[in-house]
Coordinates of C-alpha atoms in Angstrom, one line a residue:
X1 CA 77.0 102.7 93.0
X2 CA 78.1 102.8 89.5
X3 CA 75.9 104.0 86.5
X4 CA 77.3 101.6 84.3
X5 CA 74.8 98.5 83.9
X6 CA 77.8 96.0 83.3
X7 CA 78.8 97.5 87.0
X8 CA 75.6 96.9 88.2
X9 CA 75.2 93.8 87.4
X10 CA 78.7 92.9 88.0
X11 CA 77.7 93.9 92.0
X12 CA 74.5 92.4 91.8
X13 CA 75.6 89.0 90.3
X14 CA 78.4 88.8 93.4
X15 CA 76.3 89.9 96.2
X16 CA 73.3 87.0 95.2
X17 CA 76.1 84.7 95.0
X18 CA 77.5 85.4 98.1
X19 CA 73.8 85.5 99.8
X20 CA 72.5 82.6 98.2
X21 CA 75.8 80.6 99.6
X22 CA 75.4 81.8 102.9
X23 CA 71.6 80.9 103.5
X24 CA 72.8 77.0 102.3
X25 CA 75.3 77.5 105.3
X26 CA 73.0 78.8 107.3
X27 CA 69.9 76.1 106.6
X28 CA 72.8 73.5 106.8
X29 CA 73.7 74.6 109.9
X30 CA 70.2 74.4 111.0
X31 CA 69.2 71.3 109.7
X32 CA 72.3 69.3 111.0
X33 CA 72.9 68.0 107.7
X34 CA 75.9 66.2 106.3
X35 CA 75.6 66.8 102.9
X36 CA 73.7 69.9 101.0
X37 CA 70.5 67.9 99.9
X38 CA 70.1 70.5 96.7
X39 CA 71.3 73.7 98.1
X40 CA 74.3 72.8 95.4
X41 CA 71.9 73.4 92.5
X42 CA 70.6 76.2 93.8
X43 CA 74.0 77.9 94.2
X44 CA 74.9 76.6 90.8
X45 CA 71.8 77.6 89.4
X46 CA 72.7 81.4 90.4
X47 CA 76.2 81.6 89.2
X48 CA 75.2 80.4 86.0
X49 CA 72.2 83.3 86.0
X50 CA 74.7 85.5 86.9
X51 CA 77.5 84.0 83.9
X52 CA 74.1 84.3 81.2
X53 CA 73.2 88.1 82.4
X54 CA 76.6 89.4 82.6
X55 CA 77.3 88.1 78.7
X56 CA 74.0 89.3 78.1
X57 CA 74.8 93.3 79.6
X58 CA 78.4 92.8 77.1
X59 CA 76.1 92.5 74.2
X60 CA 73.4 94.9 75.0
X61 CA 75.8 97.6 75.7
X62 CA 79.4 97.1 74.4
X63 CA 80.3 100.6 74.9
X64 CA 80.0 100.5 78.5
X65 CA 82.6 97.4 78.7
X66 CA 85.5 99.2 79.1
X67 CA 84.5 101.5 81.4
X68 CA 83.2 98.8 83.7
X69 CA 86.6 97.0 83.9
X70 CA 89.0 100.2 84.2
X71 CA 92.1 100.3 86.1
X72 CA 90.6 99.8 89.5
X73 CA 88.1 97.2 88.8
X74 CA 91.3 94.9 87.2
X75 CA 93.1 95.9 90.5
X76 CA 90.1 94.6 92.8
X77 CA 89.6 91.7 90.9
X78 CA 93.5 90.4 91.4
X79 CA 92.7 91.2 94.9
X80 CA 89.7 89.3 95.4
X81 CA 91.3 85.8 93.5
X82 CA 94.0 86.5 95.9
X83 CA 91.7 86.4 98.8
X84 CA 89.7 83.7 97.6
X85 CA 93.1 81.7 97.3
X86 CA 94.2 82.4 100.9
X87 CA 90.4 81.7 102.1
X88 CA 90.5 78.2 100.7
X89 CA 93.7 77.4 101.8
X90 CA 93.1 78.3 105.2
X91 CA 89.2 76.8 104.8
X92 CA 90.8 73.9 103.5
X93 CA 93.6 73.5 106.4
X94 CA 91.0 73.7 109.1
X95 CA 88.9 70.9 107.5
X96 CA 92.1 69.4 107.2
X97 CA 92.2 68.8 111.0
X98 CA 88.6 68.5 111.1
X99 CA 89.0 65.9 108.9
X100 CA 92.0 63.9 110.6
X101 CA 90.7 64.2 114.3
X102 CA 87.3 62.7 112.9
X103 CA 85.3 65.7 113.3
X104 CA 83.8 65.9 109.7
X105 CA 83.5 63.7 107.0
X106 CA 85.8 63.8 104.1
X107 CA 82.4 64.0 101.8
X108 CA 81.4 67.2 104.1
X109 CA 84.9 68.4 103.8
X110 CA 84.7 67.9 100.3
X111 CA 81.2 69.9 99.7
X112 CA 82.1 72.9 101.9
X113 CA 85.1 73.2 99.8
X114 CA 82.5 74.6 97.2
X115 CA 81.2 77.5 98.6
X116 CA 84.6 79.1 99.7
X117 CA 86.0 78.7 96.4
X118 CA 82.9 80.1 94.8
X119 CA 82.0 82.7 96.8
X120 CA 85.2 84.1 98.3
X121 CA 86.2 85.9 95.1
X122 CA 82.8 87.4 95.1
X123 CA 82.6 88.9 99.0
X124 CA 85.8 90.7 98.5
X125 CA 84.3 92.2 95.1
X126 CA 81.0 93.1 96.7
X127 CA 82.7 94.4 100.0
X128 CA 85.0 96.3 97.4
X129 CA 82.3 97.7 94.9
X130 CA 80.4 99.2 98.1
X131 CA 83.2 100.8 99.4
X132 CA 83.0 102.7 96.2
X133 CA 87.0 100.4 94.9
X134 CA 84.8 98.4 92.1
X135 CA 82.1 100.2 90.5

């Protein structure tokens, strides 16, 4: 892993993202619940920690900032909107038919949505940075 803080916390504000959304899967899962019943603040509650600390680690130390988004950092980034736009169009065609036959609620549908348009971006980053693509 990177030296550079902004990298750091760049990797660390993706991979809590990406864990805090995937224990609300999981304790939805387990619970049998149709809606999140708060797991949606949670989640939102995170990204914006992660917004506030990665302005924060801009101002604290401006120097690092361009070192922490050089060529291959902007490469993996257009790679990970790109995945997160084929995961939620493929996410969003199975609900589709989930949806249709009667399977899921639209209002389900329409929360688990969230999560794969918030977090998809983030697992290809995190996957990237620890293969040593995005640090």
């Amino acid at each position: 892993m990177s030296d550079n803080p902004i990298s750091r916390i760049r990797f660390w504000g993706n991979a809590a993202l990406v864990a805090v959304v995937l224990a609300a899967m999981a304790a939805l899962a387990l619970q049998g619940r149709e809606i999140w019943g708060g797991w949606e603040y949670v989640i939102g509650a995170v990204a914006l920690g992660y917004v506030a600390l990665s302005l924060a680690s801009y101002v604290i130390f401006p120097d690092q900032a361009k070192a922490a988004w050089d060529e291959q950092v902007q490469d993996t980034h257009r790679a990970s909107l790109a995945f997160g736009y084929w995961a939620a169009l493929g996410v969003f065609l199975i609900l589709l038919g989930l949806v249709v036959t009667g399977r899921v609620s639209s209002a389900q549908a329409f929360y688990l949505m969230a999560p794969v348009l918030g977090a998809a971006p983030a697992l290809w980053f995190t996957i990237a940075a620890l293969r040593g693509r995005a640090g």
